[in-house]
Amino acid sequence: MSSYLFTSESVSEGHPDKVCDYIADSVLDACLAQDPNSHVACEVLAKDHRVIVAGELKTTAVLDVPSLVRDAVREIGYVDADQPFNPDRVEITNLLGVQSADIDRGVSTSEQGAGDQGIMFGYACGETPELLPLPIVLAHRLALTLAEERKAGRIVWARPDAKTQVTVRYVDSQPVEVTDVVVSTQHVAGTTLALIRQYVEQTLLPQALGTFHREGIRLFVNPTGEFVIGGPAGDCGVTGRKIIVDTYGGAARHGGGAFSGKDASKVDRSAAYFARHVAREIVKSGIATKAELQVAYAIGVAQPVSLFVETFGTGDSEAAREFAGAFDFRPAAITERLGLRAPRFRQTTNYGHFGKPYLSWES
C-alpha cells in the first residue's frame, strides 16, 4: 500500500489578505445591487490604519466607498478602539477609475467575450460530501468554527486574525487519519498560551474535526508563543493572495487568477466556478471519482480555445471529456446559468469559494 501525507491551510476573515478580499467583494456587490450589468475589477491594499481601493469600473452604480470599507471592517470584527485598524480610524484612499475602452470592446458585445485571456481549473473528488479534498475541508472548518465562537462571545480573548493547517495521511489515495494540526489565532494581550491551547484541544478540534478527531494528533498552537498584533496592523494585506486557500488547498492545479473583486465577465472567476461545477457533475454522475478540468480563453472571444479533462485513472476519461464538452463555457452562458449578476459574492470570500451548498455552482 502507498502512504503519504498531504497538508492544506485556511485563514480567517480577519487575515489581512482576506480583509482586502472582503472589501473588494463588498465593492462588487454594491455595484451589482444597483446595476446588474456592472463590470468590476477591484483591488485593495491594507496596512496599519490605511486602506487603498483601486481598479476599474463600468457601472451606473453610485458608491460610497468609505462607508463600504468601514462597514466591511466592522463586520469582520476589527472594532477595538485602541487598535490602529478599526472602522473609525482607518484612512481610505479611493483610486477606482473607469474600465479601459479596449477591454470593454471585447465584453460589451452581443456575444460577450472573455474579459481576459487565461487558464482556469475546476476540480472535484469523492473524498468528502462536499466533493473536495479532506485537508482543505477540515482546515476551513477549524478557521470557520474559531470565527463563529469568537463572534458568539464564547472565546472573549479571541481576535479576528487566524490561520489553520491540517495534515492528512493517505493510504492508497484514500484519507485515513489526521496527523498534524496547526492553529494560530490572534488574542487579547495577557491571554496565556495554556488557556488558548486548552480551548483548541478540548473544544475546537473535537467540534471541527468531527469523526477525524482522535487522540495522538500532533498539535501546534500559536507556535511563536504570542499573537497579539494581527490583521493589517501586523502584516500588509493585498487582494488575491490566498488563491490556494480559496480553491482546493493545493490538491489540484491552479491557473493563477484570483477571484475577489471581479465580476463574471472576468473568466478568472466565472469560468473557475463553472469548471468546478462541471467537475462536480462528473463525479456525481459516477463517470469518475476524481476529475480536473482546464479551460482556456482569449480576451474578447466567447468560445474557449481549449477544454481538457483529467480523471487520474479513476474512471472513464473519454466519457468525462464528452460529458464536459456538452456544457456551454461561453462567459454569458455561465453568467446566466449560475446567476452571477446578483450581489452574492461577499458570501464566497471566506472559508473557500467551493463546498458551500447555497452557491449555485455547488448545487
Short mmCIF file of N, CA and C in Angstrom, two decimals, residues 57-190:
data_model
loop_
_atom_site.label_atom_id
_atom_site.label_comp_id
_atom_site.label_asym_id
_atom_site.label_seq_id
_atom_site.Cartn_x
_atom_site.Cartn_y
_atom_site.Cartn_z
N LEU A 57 -14.00 50.31 -13.19
CA LEU A 57 -15.43 50.03 -13.16
C LEU A 57 -16.10 50.50 -14.44
N LYS A 58 -17.13 49.75 -14.83
CA LYS A 58 -18.11 50.25 -15.79
C LYS A 58 -19.47 49.98 -15.17
N THR A 59 -20.10 51.01 -14.63
CA THR A 59 -21.33 50.82 -13.86
C THR A 59 -22.09 52.13 -13.75
N THR A 60 -23.39 52.01 -13.57
CA THR A 60 -24.21 53.19 -13.27
C THR A 60 -24.39 53.36 -11.77
N ALA A 61 -23.83 52.44 -10.99
CA ALA A 61 -23.97 52.50 -9.53
C ALA A 61 -23.25 53.71 -8.96
N VAL A 62 -23.82 54.27 -7.92
CA VAL A 62 -23.21 55.37 -7.17
C VAL A 62 -22.71 54.78 -5.85
N LEU A 63 -21.41 54.84 -5.63
CA LEU A 63 -20.80 54.16 -4.50
C LEU A 63 -20.32 55.14 -3.43
N ASP A 64 -20.54 54.78 -2.18
CA ASP A 64 -19.93 55.46 -1.05
C ASP A 64 -18.81 54.55 -0.57
N VAL A 65 -17.65 54.67 -1.20
CA VAL A 65 -16.55 53.74 -0.93
C VAL A 65 -16.11 53.77 0.53
N PRO A 66 -15.93 54.95 1.15
CA PRO A 66 -15.53 54.93 2.57
C PRO A 66 -16.50 54.16 3.46
N SER A 67 -17.79 54.31 3.22
CA SER A 67 -18.77 53.58 4.04
C SER A 67 -18.68 52.08 3.78
N LEU A 68 -18.48 51.69 2.53
CA LEU A 68 -18.33 50.27 2.21
C LEU A 68 -17.14 49.66 2.94
N VAL A 69 -16.03 50.40 2.95
CA VAL A 69 -14.83 49.91 3.62
C VAL A 69 -15.06 49.80 5.12
N ARG A 70 -15.60 50.85 5.71
CA ARG A 70 -15.79 50.86 7.17
C ARG A 70 -16.77 49.77 7.60
N ASP A 71 -17.83 49.58 6.83
CA ASP A 71 -18.80 48.54 7.17
C ASP A 71 -18.16 47.15 7.09
N ALA A 72 -17.32 46.93 6.07
CA ALA A 72 -16.66 45.64 5.92
C ALA A 72 -15.72 45.37 7.09
N VAL A 73 -14.94 46.37 7.47
CA VAL A 73 -14.01 46.22 8.60
C VAL A 73 -14.78 45.91 9.87
N ARG A 74 -15.90 46.58 10.07
CA ARG A 74 -16.73 46.35 11.26
C ARG A 74 -17.32 44.93 11.26
N GLU A 75 -17.80 44.48 10.12
CA GLU A 75 -18.38 43.14 10.03
C GLU A 75 -17.33 42.05 10.31
N ILE A 76 -16.12 42.28 9.88
CA ILE A 76 -15.05 41.30 10.12
C ILE A 76 -14.76 41.18 11.61
N GLY A 77 -14.86 42.30 12.33
CA GLY A 77 -14.65 42.25 13.77
C GLY A 77 -13.54 43.12 14.30
N TYR A 78 -12.95 43.95 13.45
CA TYR A 78 -11.91 44.87 13.92
C TYR A 78 -12.57 46.13 14.49
N VAL A 79 -13.02 46.03 15.74
CA VAL A 79 -13.80 47.10 16.36
C VAL A 79 -13.13 47.66 17.62
N ASP A 80 -11.94 47.16 17.96
CA ASP A 80 -11.25 47.66 19.16
C ASP A 80 -10.79 49.09 18.93
N ALA A 81 -11.27 50.03 19.74
CA ALA A 81 -10.96 51.45 19.56
C ALA A 81 -9.49 51.75 19.79
N ASP A 82 -8.81 50.91 20.56
CA ASP A 82 -7.40 51.19 20.87
C ASP A 82 -6.45 50.62 19.83
N GLN A 83 -6.98 49.97 18.80
CA GLN A 83 -6.15 49.42 17.73
C GLN A 83 -6.14 50.35 16.51
N PRO A 84 -5.01 50.42 15.79
CA PRO A 84 -4.94 51.34 14.64
C PRO A 84 -5.90 50.97 13.51
N PHE A 85 -6.18 49.67 13.36
CA PHE A 85 -7.07 49.25 12.27
C PHE A 85 -8.46 49.01 12.85
N ASN A 86 -9.30 50.03 12.76
CA ASN A 86 -10.69 49.91 13.17
C ASN A 86 -11.52 50.83 12.29
N PRO A 87 -12.83 50.61 12.20
CA PRO A 87 -13.64 51.33 11.20
C PRO A 87 -13.66 52.84 11.37
N ASP A 88 -13.43 53.33 12.58
CA ASP A 88 -13.50 54.78 12.80
C ASP A 88 -12.18 55.48 12.53
N ARG A 89 -11.07 54.76 12.64
CA ARG A 89 -9.76 55.39 12.48
C ARG A 89 -9.13 55.15 11.12
N VAL A 90 -9.64 54.20 10.36
CA VAL A 90 -8.99 53.83 9.12
C VAL A 90 -9.07 54.97 8.09
N GLU A 91 -7.95 55.22 7.41
CA GLU A 91 -7.88 56.22 6.36
C GLU A 91 -8.02 55.52 5.01
N ILE A 92 -8.89 56.04 4.14
CA ILE A 92 -9.25 55.35 2.89
C ILE A 92 -8.85 56.20 1.70
N THR A 93 -8.14 55.58 0.78
CA THR A 93 -7.79 56.22 -0.49
C THR A 93 -8.54 55.50 -1.60
N ASN A 94 -9.32 56.26 -2.36
CA ASN A 94 -10.15 55.69 -3.43
C ASN A 94 -9.52 55.98 -4.79
N LEU A 95 -9.03 54.94 -5.44
CA LEU A 95 -8.41 55.07 -6.76
C LEU A 95 -9.19 54.29 -7.81
N LEU A 96 -10.49 54.11 -7.60
CA LEU A 96 -11.31 53.43 -8.59
C LEU A 96 -11.54 54.35 -9.79
N GLY A 97 -11.31 53.80 -10.99
CA GLY A 97 -11.49 54.57 -12.22
C GLY A 97 -12.41 53.85 -13.19
N VAL A 98 -12.38 54.29 -14.43
CA VAL A 98 -13.25 53.76 -15.47
C VAL A 98 -12.55 52.63 -16.20
N GLN A 99 -13.31 51.57 -16.51
CA GLN A 99 -12.74 50.43 -17.23
C GLN A 99 -12.20 50.86 -18.59
N SER A 100 -11.08 50.28 -18.96
CA SER A 100 -10.47 50.58 -20.26
C SER A 100 -11.44 50.28 -21.40
N ALA A 101 -11.50 51.21 -22.36
CA ALA A 101 -12.35 51.01 -23.53
C ALA A 101 -11.90 49.79 -24.34
N ASP A 102 -10.60 49.48 -24.30
CA ASP A 102 -10.09 48.33 -25.04
C ASP A 102 -10.62 47.02 -24.47
N ILE A 103 -10.78 46.96 -23.14
CA ILE A 103 -11.36 45.77 -22.52
C ILE A 103 -12.86 45.74 -22.76
N ASP A 104 -13.51 46.90 -22.58
CA ASP A 104 -14.96 46.98 -22.75
C ASP A 104 -15.38 46.56 -24.16
N ARG A 105 -14.55 46.84 -25.13
CA ARG A 105 -14.86 46.49 -26.52
C ARG A 105 -15.04 44.98 -26.68
N GLY A 106 -14.33 44.20 -25.88
CA GLY A 106 -14.40 42.75 -26.01
C GLY A 106 -15.52 42.10 -25.23
N VAL A 107 -16.00 42.79 -24.17
CA VAL A 107 -17.01 42.16 -23.31
C VAL A 107 -18.40 42.75 -23.50
N SER A 108 -18.50 43.96 -24.01
CA SER A 108 -19.81 44.58 -24.22
C SER A 108 -20.25 44.41 -25.66
N THR A 109 -20.44 43.15 -26.04
CA THR A 109 -20.86 42.81 -27.40
C THR A 109 -22.07 41.90 -27.32
N SER A 110 -22.72 41.66 -28.47
CA SER A 110 -23.90 40.79 -28.49
C SER A 110 -23.55 39.39 -28.02
N GLU A 111 -22.35 38.89 -28.36
CA GLU A 111 -21.85 37.63 -27.81
C GLU A 111 -20.65 37.96 -26.94
N GLN A 112 -20.92 38.12 -25.66
CA GLN A 112 -19.92 38.60 -24.72
C GLN A 112 -18.65 37.76 -24.78
N GLY A 113 -17.51 38.43 -25.00
CA GLY A 113 -16.24 37.73 -24.99
C GLY A 113 -15.67 37.65 -23.60
N ALA A 114 -14.62 36.86 -23.45
CA ALA A 114 -13.95 36.75 -22.16
C ALA A 114 -13.27 38.07 -21.82
N GLY A 115 -13.30 38.43 -20.52
CA GLY A 115 -12.71 39.69 -20.09
C GLY A 115 -11.20 39.68 -20.08
N ASP A 116 -10.60 38.53 -20.27
CA ASP A 116 -9.14 38.44 -20.34
C ASP A 116 -8.77 37.06 -20.86
N GLN A 117 -7.53 36.93 -21.31
CA GLN A 117 -7.04 35.60 -21.63
C GLN A 117 -6.69 34.89 -20.33
N GLY A 118 -6.47 33.59 -20.40
CA GLY A 118 -6.05 32.88 -19.21
C GLY A 118 -6.52 31.45 -19.18
N ILE A 119 -6.04 30.72 -18.17
CA ILE A 119 -6.42 29.32 -17.97
C ILE A 119 -7.05 29.19 -16.58
N MET A 120 -8.11 28.41 -16.49
CA MET A 120 -8.81 28.17 -15.23
C MET A 120 -8.97 26.67 -15.03
N PHE A 121 -8.95 26.26 -13.76
CA PHE A 121 -9.10 24.86 -13.42
C PHE A 121 -10.32 24.66 -12.51
N GLY A 122 -10.96 23.52 -12.67
CA GLY A 122 -12.02 23.09 -11.76
C GLY A 122 -11.73 21.67 -11.33
N TYR A 123 -12.10 21.33 -10.10
CA TYR A 123 -11.72 20.03 -9.55
C TYR A 123 -12.81 19.51 -8.62
N ALA A 124 -12.96 18.22 -8.57
CA ALA A 124 -13.86 17.57 -7.61
C ALA A 124 -13.35 16.16 -7.34
N CYS A 125 -13.62 15.66 -6.15
CA CYS A 125 -13.24 14.30 -5.81
C CYS A 125 -14.24 13.76 -4.79
N GLY A 126 -14.25 12.45 -4.62
CA GLY A 126 -15.24 11.82 -3.76
C GLY A 126 -14.82 11.64 -2.32
N GLU A 127 -13.80 12.36 -1.87
CA GLU A 127 -13.28 12.17 -0.50
C GLU A 127 -14.25 12.61 0.58
N THR A 128 -15.05 13.64 0.31
CA THR A 128 -15.92 14.25 1.31
C THR A 128 -17.30 14.51 0.71
N PRO A 129 -18.32 14.72 1.53
CA PRO A 129 -19.63 15.08 0.99
C PRO A 129 -19.61 16.35 0.15
N GLU A 130 -18.66 17.23 0.44
CA GLU A 130 -18.51 18.47 -0.34
C GLU A 130 -17.85 18.24 -1.69
N LEU A 131 -17.39 17.00 -1.93
CA LEU A 131 -16.64 16.65 -3.15
C LEU A 131 -15.37 17.49 -3.26
N LEU A 132 -14.74 17.71 -2.11
CA LEU A 132 -13.48 18.43 -2.02
C LEU A 132 -12.46 17.57 -1.27
N PRO A 133 -11.17 17.86 -1.41
CA PRO A 133 -10.16 17.13 -0.64
C PRO A 133 -10.35 17.34 0.86
N LEU A 134 -10.14 16.30 1.64
CA LEU A 134 -10.36 16.37 3.07
C LEU A 134 -9.50 17.43 3.77
N PRO A 135 -8.20 17.59 3.45
CA PRO A 135 -7.39 18.56 4.20
C PRO A 135 -7.94 19.99 4.13
N ILE A 136 -8.39 20.44 2.96
CA ILE A 136 -8.90 21.81 2.87
C ILE A 136 -10.25 21.94 3.55
N VAL A 137 -11.08 20.90 3.49
CA VAL A 137 -12.38 20.93 4.19
C VAL A 137 -12.17 21.09 5.69
N LEU A 138 -11.26 20.32 6.27
CA LEU A 138 -11.02 20.38 7.71
C LEU A 138 -10.34 21.68 8.11
N ALA A 139 -9.42 22.17 7.30
CA ALA A 139 -8.77 23.44 7.60
C ALA A 139 -9.79 24.58 7.63
N HIS A 140 -10.72 24.58 6.65
CA HIS A 140 -11.79 25.59 6.65
C HIS A 140 -12.69 25.45 7.87
N ARG A 141 -13.02 24.22 8.24
CA ARG A 141 -13.90 24.02 9.40
C ARG A 141 -13.26 24.58 10.67
N LEU A 142 -11.97 24.36 10.84
CA LEU A 142 -11.27 24.89 12.01
C LEU A 142 -11.34 26.42 12.04
N ALA A 143 -11.02 27.05 10.91
CA ALA A 143 -11.00 28.51 10.85
C ALA A 143 -12.39 29.10 11.02
N LEU A 144 -13.38 28.48 10.38
CA LEU A 144 -14.76 28.97 10.48
C LEU A 144 -15.31 28.78 11.89
N THR A 145 -15.06 27.63 12.49
CA THR A 145 -15.53 27.39 13.85
C THR A 145 -14.92 28.39 14.82
N LEU A 146 -13.64 28.66 14.66
CA LEU A 146 -12.97 29.64 15.51
C LEU A 146 -13.63 31.01 15.37
N ALA A 147 -13.97 31.41 14.15
CA ALA A 147 -14.63 32.70 13.93
C ALA A 147 -16.02 32.72 14.53
N GLU A 148 -16.76 31.64 14.36
CA GLU A 148 -18.12 31.59 14.91
C GLU A 148 -18.11 31.65 16.44
N GLU A 149 -17.16 30.97 17.05
CA GLU A 149 -17.04 31.00 18.50
C GLU A 149 -16.69 32.41 18.99
N ARG A 150 -15.81 33.09 18.25
CA ARG A 150 -15.44 34.46 18.62
C ARG A 150 -16.64 35.39 18.51
N LYS A 151 -17.36 35.31 17.41
CA LYS A 151 -18.50 36.21 17.20
C LYS A 151 -19.63 35.94 18.18
N ALA A 152 -19.75 34.70 18.64
CA ALA A 152 -20.79 34.36 19.60
C ALA A 152 -20.40 34.74 21.03
N GLY A 153 -19.17 35.21 21.22
CA GLY A 153 -18.73 35.63 22.53
C GLY A 153 -18.30 34.51 23.44
N ARG A 154 -18.10 33.31 22.89
CA ARG A 154 -17.72 32.17 23.72
C ARG A 154 -16.22 32.12 24.00
N ILE A 155 -15.42 32.82 23.18
CA ILE A 155 -13.99 32.95 23.45
C ILE A 155 -13.67 34.45 23.40
N VAL A 156 -13.82 35.09 24.54
CA VAL A 156 -13.73 36.56 24.60
C VAL A 156 -12.32 37.06 24.37
N TRP A 157 -11.33 36.18 24.47
CA TRP A 157 -9.95 36.58 24.27
C TRP A 157 -9.55 36.58 22.80
N ALA A 158 -10.38 36.02 21.93
CA ALA A 158 -10.01 35.87 20.52
C ALA A 158 -10.22 37.16 19.74
N ARG A 159 -9.37 37.37 18.74
CA ARG A 159 -9.48 38.50 17.82
C ARG A 159 -9.51 37.96 16.38
N PRO A 160 -9.82 38.79 15.38
CA PRO A 160 -10.22 38.26 14.07
C PRO A 160 -9.18 37.51 13.27
N ASP A 161 -7.90 37.78 13.44
CA ASP A 161 -6.88 37.17 12.58
C ASP A 161 -6.56 35.76 13.04
N ALA A 162 -6.55 34.81 12.12
CA ALA A 162 -6.24 33.41 12.48
C ALA A 162 -5.84 32.63 11.23
N LYS A 163 -5.08 31.56 11.47
CA LYS A 163 -4.69 30.64 10.40
C LYS A 163 -4.78 29.22 10.94
N THR A 164 -5.16 28.30 10.07
CA THR A 164 -5.21 26.89 10.45
C THR A 164 -4.51 26.05 9.37
N GLN A 165 -4.10 24.86 9.77
CA GLN A 165 -3.43 23.95 8.83
C GLN A 165 -3.68 22.52 9.28
N VAL A 166 -3.99 21.65 8.32
CA VAL A 166 -4.31 20.26 8.63
C VAL A 166 -3.51 19.34 7.72
N THR A 167 -2.89 18.34 8.32
CA THR A 167 -2.16 17.31 7.58
C THR A 167 -2.92 15.99 7.68
N VAL A 168 -3.13 15.35 6.56
CA VAL A 168 -3.88 14.10 6.49
C VAL A 168 -3.00 13.00 5.91
N ARG A 169 -3.07 11.83 6.51
CA ARG A 169 -2.38 10.66 5.96
C ARG A 169 -3.31 9.94 4.98
N TYR A 170 -2.77 9.66 3.81
CA TYR A 170 -3.50 8.91 2.78
C TYR A 170 -2.86 7.53 2.62
N VAL A 171 -3.70 6.53 2.44
CA VAL A 171 -3.25 5.18 2.10
C VAL A 171 -4.00 4.75 0.85
N ASP A 172 -3.24 4.42 -0.18
CA ASP A 172 -3.82 4.08 -1.48
C ASP A 172 -4.79 5.17 -1.95
N SER A 173 -4.36 6.41 -1.80
CA SER A 173 -5.08 7.60 -2.26
C SER A 173 -6.36 7.90 -1.48
N GLN A 174 -6.57 7.22 -0.35
CA GLN A 174 -7.75 7.47 0.48
C GLN A 174 -7.33 8.06 1.82
N PRO A 175 -8.01 9.11 2.29
CA PRO A 175 -7.65 9.70 3.58
C PRO A 175 -8.03 8.76 4.73
N VAL A 176 -7.09 8.56 5.65
CA VAL A 176 -7.36 7.63 6.75
C VAL A 176 -7.27 8.28 8.13
N GLU A 177 -6.46 9.33 8.29
CA GLU A 177 -6.36 9.97 9.59
C GLU A 177 -5.72 11.35 9.48
N VAL A 178 -6.05 12.20 10.45
CA VAL A 178 -5.37 13.49 10.61
C VAL A 178 -4.15 13.26 11.49
N THR A 179 -3.00 13.72 11.04
CA THR A 179 -1.76 13.51 11.80
C THR A 179 -1.31 14.77 12.52
N ASP A 180 -1.49 15.95 11.90
CA ASP A 180 -0.99 17.19 12.47
C ASP A 180 -1.99 18.32 12.24
N VAL A 181 -2.08 19.22 13.22
CA VAL A 181 -2.93 20.41 13.12
C VAL A 181 -2.14 21.61 13.64
N VAL A 182 -2.23 22.72 12.92
CA VAL A 182 -1.65 23.98 13.37
C VAL A 182 -2.78 25.00 13.50
N VAL A 183 -2.87 25.66 14.64
CA VAL A 183 -3.85 26.73 14.86
C VAL A 183 -3.10 27.94 15.40
N SER A 184 -3.14 29.03 14.67
CA SER A 184 -2.58 30.29 15.13
C SER A 184 -3.70 31.31 15.17
N THR A 185 -3.99 31.83 16.36
CA THR A 185 -5.10 32.76 16.50
C THR A 185 -4.69 34.01 17.27
N GLN A 186 -5.07 35.15 16.74
CA GLN A 186 -4.84 36.42 17.41
C GLN A 186 -5.63 36.45 18.72
N HIS A 187 -5.06 37.12 19.72
CA HIS A 187 -5.71 37.13 21.03
C HIS A 187 -5.44 38.44 21.75
N VAL A 188 -6.20 38.67 22.79
CA VAL A 188 -6.03 39.85 23.64
C VAL A 188 -4.72 39.71 24.41
N ALA A 189 -4.00 40.83 24.57
CA ALA A 189 -2.77 40.82 25.35
C ALA A 189 -3.04 40.30 26.75
N GLY A 190 -2.15 39.44 27.22
CA GLY A 190 -2.28 38.87 28.56
C GLY A 190 -2.93 37.51 28.57
#
